[in-house]
Amino acid sequence: MGKSKKQKQKKKDFLKRKLKVGKKADHPSNQTDTSFVAKTISLKNQHLEHETDLSKRLTLLRHHNITVRKETLQDYQKHLPEIIKTQLMTPLLTHAIPLICDDSLAVRDSLIDLLDEVGKLDVHVLVLHCNIVVLYINMAMTHIMPRIQMDSTRFLGCLLKYCSDEVVRQAWLKLLNGVIAVLGWGMFGNNQASGALQTKKRDSKYTKVHLDVLTELIRVGCSDAKSRAAADDTNNNEEEDNLENYVEDNNNISEPFMLAEYPQPYEYLKLFARTLKNKKNIQTDELAVNSSMANQDIDSRRAIFKEQFLKKVDKQVDAIIKDGGECGKSANNLKQLLDELFV
Amino acid sequence: MARKGRAAILPNNIILLQNLVKRDPESYKEEFLQQYSHYESLRDIFMVNGMAQTAAAAAAASSSTNGVADDSANRVETNSVGINGNASVGELVELIGFISQVCSCFPVQTANFTNELRQLLLEHHKTLPFELKEKILVSLTMLRNKGVISAEQLIQTLFPLLIAYSLQGNSLGLNSHAKELRRLIYNNLVTLLKNCNLGSKNQKLNKSTQAICFNLLDQPDSQGIWAAKLTRELWRRGIWDDSRTVEIMTQAASHSDAKIALSGIMFFLDADREREETFEENSDDDDDSVNVDALKHRLEINKKTGKRAKKLKNAINTVKKRNHTKGQANQNFLNFSAIHLLRDPQGFTERLFKEHLSGNKRNNKFTMEQRISIMQLLSRLIGTHKLTVLGIYTYFLKYLTPKQTDVTKIMAASAQACHELVPPETLQVLVRKIADEFVSDGVANEVAAAGLNTIREICSRAPLAIEETLLQDLIEYKQSKAKGVNMAAKGLLALYRDVAPEMLKRKDRGKTATLEIIDKQRNGTKNSTRDARLQFGADHGVQGIQGLELLAQWKRDHATAEQNDDNDAANWEVDNEGNSDGEDVDGAWVAVESDKEYNVASDSDLELSDDDNDNEETATEKTKTTAAEAFQELATTRILTPADFAKLRELQTEDNVLQQMGHSARDQGSRNEEIIDAAGLVGPVKYKQTREERIAKIMEGREGREKFGSRKGKREDGHSTTNREKQRKKNFVMMIHKRSVTGKQKMSLRDKQKVLRAHITKQKKRGH
């Protein structure tokens, strides 16, 4: 008299299954089997590395790790030929330029390399971002960390190499002030800054860089573009080729009525710039009066330099020449240039 | 050499540099200038970035329709700019802090600095990040404290910002932190004004700020709320307490915007109470914080150390300082209520009524509760200044029904609005309406009581507001079973017995009133001080000196007793105080009779003594004097000395206390200014208490009382074991052979029973 099948099944439901070590537990009764069998699998699209990948790495420029920042810069430098004509350049530069004030020397070095590379590949990119670079260089020149201050002239040197005209037109006075402050020649007060005083003796190497940059700055700022172009012709520098186009017809009378050859010719009017207005009567120093106007043409630049700086520079240069060495050589160059320009 | 030493400390962070510059500004001028130009370049970068940011945002907004690729490019750009901004914010914040800390050392070089900060804040606040805005605000406040910028300049910066951030558009912007900024700016404003008015009032600043407030309230938008809020806060703290301040609030109260209007109205209703509370709080704080006597005492008891002595000295100093400032504060603080400081109460009330309550139907911008507040304010104004705004009485009619919410408040307001200069016809309508609606047999006791009480309050202010027949009808309610109604009717009766007994039925007049009437009728009308009937517009102006009759009474009572003593003793004394004006001209010492009443007036001695005699006679005749008589008696015959006035004041307060206890009739003059308590109109209502209420009441009675109940066998103080306890706990084996134990077995059954019974009762008594 065996029990019916149904009864057996019913009983089975209420039996407790024993779990055994080393054996898999039974599947629950309500499990659904999702396995299937297919002959082929087709994927719609394949994920490949794109150029946009580079734009995603922009934030790495603000990474807290020095090495990461440095390597990102180097990486971009490597890829520059591909991206130089793309939209990516603006974000790249706006991200990279603040690194002028970076704490680490390695990062600043690779940034200089990057800027140099950009200048070599396409001058116009650098010219476009010139004002921001100048602003940051200016900031670095007054930075509280002496190392950053010292390096600021190297950036300036790099910039002068490619877009000198733009630089002097935009910030002649500011940069002159800055370089001289970095040199510790004390334009502001009566006594020298302690930081400059300390580093001056220690780092003749830096002083040489400063002097060279100052020489270059004065040469660019105070000498005629035409004569320079003539000089450059002999050097046959490729980046000066584009300058030549408009230098040719410099004497043309119609020139004032033509379109200006450089971007934003009326910038000094500050029609679209956001600035804070100061009352005229409480202007702090005379240097700042019409400073933007003063930068525009060679004559005014020369006049300002002659008026404000020439004496001081002369005096300091003489002292350095006396000391001799590497710095003496650079100082001598500067002196020659000054003699040549301001007879 | 000194230079070299200085150079050894090379500042390489801002904080260190700040410290150095503060110590020796001249030597570190170069560094400072360097940092200043650093700030300038950072600021320029910031400006450029900010512009780029707004441009990018605009571009993103416009290009959102263009396409996906374009959009993503824009996003990259905005992203980058934002990041750059963040990088320099921290540095800029630090530098701004630094420069504002030390810029007082270099006033020439930093002449533009504050101006720049203000411009940054005012013109570019939309693009600046929150931390920077906060920092600039803090720096500006600090510069104000250092005296670099004036308080006016700061206020002119703060106010526009406050307005800008309460606008809808700005506060909804991303990361604008509008709420925090508003709070920051507002707190800054209040503390600034507080600090500026600390010693003496800075009237110039107050006036300019008040002018800004006026301008804000002139505009039709809702920005005026800040003016109202600020004014109220400053009033609460007692910083502003003049009529200009009140004028600001009148403007707020009659503003077309409901929120502002309401804030103005609540100011007039509550501000004075708030102010008093604040001052009370402050004085409370003073009392318990430092107790010098206790400190001194402790110093005497405890071991004497230098530290403790120093502590005491500090405490005494603070107390002295506080007393000093307190005195000053009290001196500065004139305790006028806002309603009394109004310049044109009639005009203000009329405008308020016309604009907010009466007239056009579309005036439903206020909720009922708010409308009641307006009614309260209007009635308080009318009552205090005895204004004539006849429209309001008919306005009340609409709301005076028992079903109306908060009707007691409206009733209180309507009573408050009555005074004796309102034409009785107007008020009679009001009273009739209240009587019809509230006082009848068909309504609940509380309703009837409220109605009667309101009528009493109205009639106490304007006795002619009720017709004779209605009054007599209402007084019939004195026989009501309900206590509230009963009491209210009796109150009305008592009022009219005092004010106009002629209007009552003969049986209700009471003894004194009846006697008076009979007396009057006998003498004819010419002698009586009061006409037979009350008349509207009769002059009840203030005559004489308030409370003078009390003084006269007192003098008379004391004079007789004193005179006797003095005459016997015959001791002479010179009353310097009284004589100083009259007698010094003669330049000779004059012996004066030593009765206390003897104050020399300009009259001759002879007349004066006659008067004195008269006074004494009247004093013996009548114990009670009227004000007019007293005035005749005292003010015409003598000059009151300060001592007299002091006594007068004392007597008045005494009399007031008596009045409070319900001993004497109230006087008419100050009635209009006291505020009617809306809750009190209903009268005493007794409900059955819930259990919680009963328990609470019981507990209240037990507070501070020792616990009842037996204290037998409960010894709270610590003690060693008693002999009995020792005996009880002694080891059984040691006791087993004692006679006291062995003897128990040999006891007879009867004895055993006795012992057991005794034991049981003892245990029971002990409570086991």
CSV table of C-alpha atoms in Angstrom, one decimal, chain A residues 55 58-59 62 87-88 90-98 101 131-132 134-146 149 174 181-182 184-199 201-202 272-285, chain B residues 3-4 6-14 17 26-31 33-52 54 69-70 73 76-77 79-81 83-84 86-88 91 108-112 115-117 119-120 123-124 127 153:
chain,number,residue,atom,x,y,z
A,55,SER,CA,40.6,67.0,-23.0
A,58,LEU,CA,43.1,68.7,-18.4
A,59,THR,CA,42.1,68.4,-14.8
A,62,ARG,CA,45.6,70.6,-11.1
A,87,GLN,CA,39.7,73.7,-30.2
A,88,LEU,CA,41.5,72.1,-27.4
A,90,THR,CA,42.4,77.4,-25.4
A,91,PRO,CA,41.3,75.2,-22.5
A,92,LEU,CA,44.8,73.7,-22.5
A,93,LEU,CA,46.5,77.0,-22.2
A,94,THR,CA,44.0,78.4,-19.7
A,95,HIS,CA,44.7,75.4,-17.6
A,96,ALA,CA,48.4,75.3,-18.1
A,97,ILE,CA,49.3,79.0,-17.7
A,98,PRO,CA,48.4,79.3,-14.0
A,101,CYS,CA,53.1,80.1,-10.2
A,131,ASN,CA,47.5,88.8,-22.3
A,132,ILE,CA,46.8,86.0,-19.9
A,134,VAL,CA,51.6,88.4,-19.2
A,135,LEU,CA,49.1,88.7,-16.3
A,136,TYR,CA,50.4,85.5,-14.8
A,137,ILE,CA,54.0,86.4,-15.4
A,138,ASN,CA,53.4,89.6,-13.7
A,139,MET,CA,51.8,87.8,-10.8
A,140,ALA,CA,54.8,85.5,-10.6
A,141,MET,CA,57.2,88.4,-10.5
A,142,THR,CA,55.6,89.6,-7.3
A,143,HIS,CA,55.1,86.2,-5.8
A,144,ILE,CA,56.1,85.8,-2.2
A,145,MET,CA,58.1,82.6,-2.9
A,146,PRO,CA,61.6,83.7,-4.2
A,149,GLN,CA,59.9,85.0,-8.7
A,174,LYS,CA,54.3,96.6,-15.9
A,181,ALA,CA,61.8,94.4,-8.9
A,182,VAL,CA,62.9,90.8,-9.5
A,184,GLY,CA,66.1,93.8,-6.7
A,185,TRP,CA,66.9,97.2,-8.1
A,186,GLY,CA,64.2,98.6,-5.9
A,187,MET,CA,61.8,100.7,-7.9
A,188,PHE,CA,59.2,101.0,-5.2
A,189,GLY,CA,60.8,102.1,-1.9
A,190,ASN,CA,64.0,103.3,-0.5
A,191,ASN,CA,65.4,100.1,0.7
A,192,GLN,CA,65.6,96.8,-1.0
A,193,ALA,CA,63.4,93.8,-0.4
A,194,SER,CA,65.0,91.3,1.9
A,195,GLY,CA,64.2,88.5,-0.4
A,196,ALA,CA,66.0,90.1,-3.3
A,197,LEU,CA,68.9,91.0,-1.1
A,198,GLN,CA,69.4,87.5,0.0
A,199,THR,CA,69.2,85.8,-3.3
A,201,LYS,CA,74.5,87.1,-3.9
A,202,ARG,CA,73.6,83.5,-4.0
A,272,PHE,CA,35.0,96.2,-23.3
A,273,ALA,CA,37.4,95.5,-20.5
A,274,ARG,CA,36.2,95.1,-16.9
A,275,THR,CA,38.3,97.4,-14.8
A,276,LEU,CA,37.8,99.2,-11.6
A,277,LYS,CA,37.8,102.9,-12.0
A,278,ASN,CA,39.9,104.9,-9.7
A,279,LYS,CA,39.5,108.6,-9.0
A,280,LYS,CA,42.1,110.5,-10.9
A,281,ASN,CA,43.0,112.7,-8.0
A,282,ILE,CA,44.1,109.8,-5.8
A,283,GLN,CA,46.3,108.2,-8.4
A,284,THR,CA,49.1,106.6,-6.4
A,285,ASP,CA,52.0,106.9,-8.7
B,3,ARG,CA,69.5,95.6,7.7
B,4,LYS,CA,71.2,92.3,7.6
B,6,ARG,CA,66.2,92.0,9.3
B,7,ALA,CA,67.0,90.2,6.1
B,8,ALA,CA,67.6,87.1,8.1
B,9,ILE,CA,63.9,86.8,8.7
B,10,LEU,CA,62.8,86.0,5.2
B,11,PRO,CA,59.0,86.2,5.0
B,12,ASN,CA,57.7,83.4,2.9
B,13,ASN,CA,54.1,83.3,3.9
B,14,ILE,CA,51.6,86.0,4.1
B,17,LEU,CA,54.8,89.0,6.5
B,26,GLU,CA,59.0,101.2,7.2
B,27,SER,CA,61.5,98.4,6.9
B,28,TYR,CA,59.1,96.1,5.2
B,29,LYS,CA,57.7,98.6,2.8
B,30,GLU,CA,59.3,97.0,-0.2
B,31,GLU,CA,57.7,93.6,0.6
B,33,LEU,CA,54.5,97.0,-2.1
B,34,GLN,CA,55.5,93.8,-3.8
B,35,GLN,CA,52.5,92.1,-2.3
B,36,TYR,CA,50.3,95.0,-3.2
B,37,SER,CA,51.3,94.7,-6.8
B,38,HIS,CA,50.7,90.9,-6.5
B,39,TYR,CA,47.2,91.7,-5.3
B,40,GLU,CA,46.8,94.0,-8.3
B,41,SER,CA,47.8,91.4,-10.8
B,42,LEU,CA,45.7,88.8,-9.2
B,43,ARG,CA,42.8,91.2,-9.2
B,44,ASP,CA,43.3,91.8,-12.9
B,45,ILE,CA,43.4,88.1,-13.6
B,46,PHE,CA,40.3,87.7,-11.7
B,47,MET,CA,38.6,90.4,-13.7
B,48,VAL,CA,39.5,88.8,-16.9
B,49,ASN,CA,38.4,85.4,-15.7
B,50,GLY,CA,35.2,86.8,-14.4
B,51,MET,CA,34.4,88.3,-17.8
B,52,ALA,CA,35.2,85.1,-19.6
B,54,THR,CA,30.0,85.4,-17.8
B,69,ALA,CA,29.2,69.2,-30.2
B,70,ASP,CA,29.2,72.9,-29.8
B,73,ALA,CA,33.1,72.5,-26.4
B,76,VAL,CA,35.0,72.4,-21.5
B,77,GLU,CA,35.7,76.1,-21.7
B,79,ASN,CA,34.8,74.3,-16.8
B,80,SER,CA,38.4,75.4,-17.3
B,81,VAL,CA,37.6,79.0,-16.4
B,83,ILE,CA,38.8,76.0,-12.2
B,84,ASN,CA,41.2,78.8,-12.8
B,86,ASN,CA,39.0,78.7,-7.8
B,87,ALA,CA,42.7,78.4,-7.9
B,88,SER,CA,43.3,82.1,-7.4
B,91,GLU,CA,45.2,83.5,-2.7
B,108,VAL,CA,49.3,106.8,0.4
B,109,GLN,CA,50.0,103.7,-1.6
B,110,THR,CA,46.7,102.1,-0.7
B,111,ALA,CA,44.5,105.0,-1.3
B,112,ASN,CA,42.6,103.2,-4.0
B,115,ASN,CA,37.5,102.0,-3.3
B,116,GLU,CA,38.4,99.0,-5.4
B,117,LEU,CA,37.0,96.6,-2.8
B,119,GLN,CA,33.6,98.5,-6.5
B,120,LEU,CA,34.3,94.8,-6.7
B,123,GLU,CA,29.5,95.9,-9.5
B,124,HIS,CA,30.8,92.4,-9.8
B,127,THR,CA,30.4,86.8,-10.6
B,153,GLN,CA,30.8,104.9,3.1
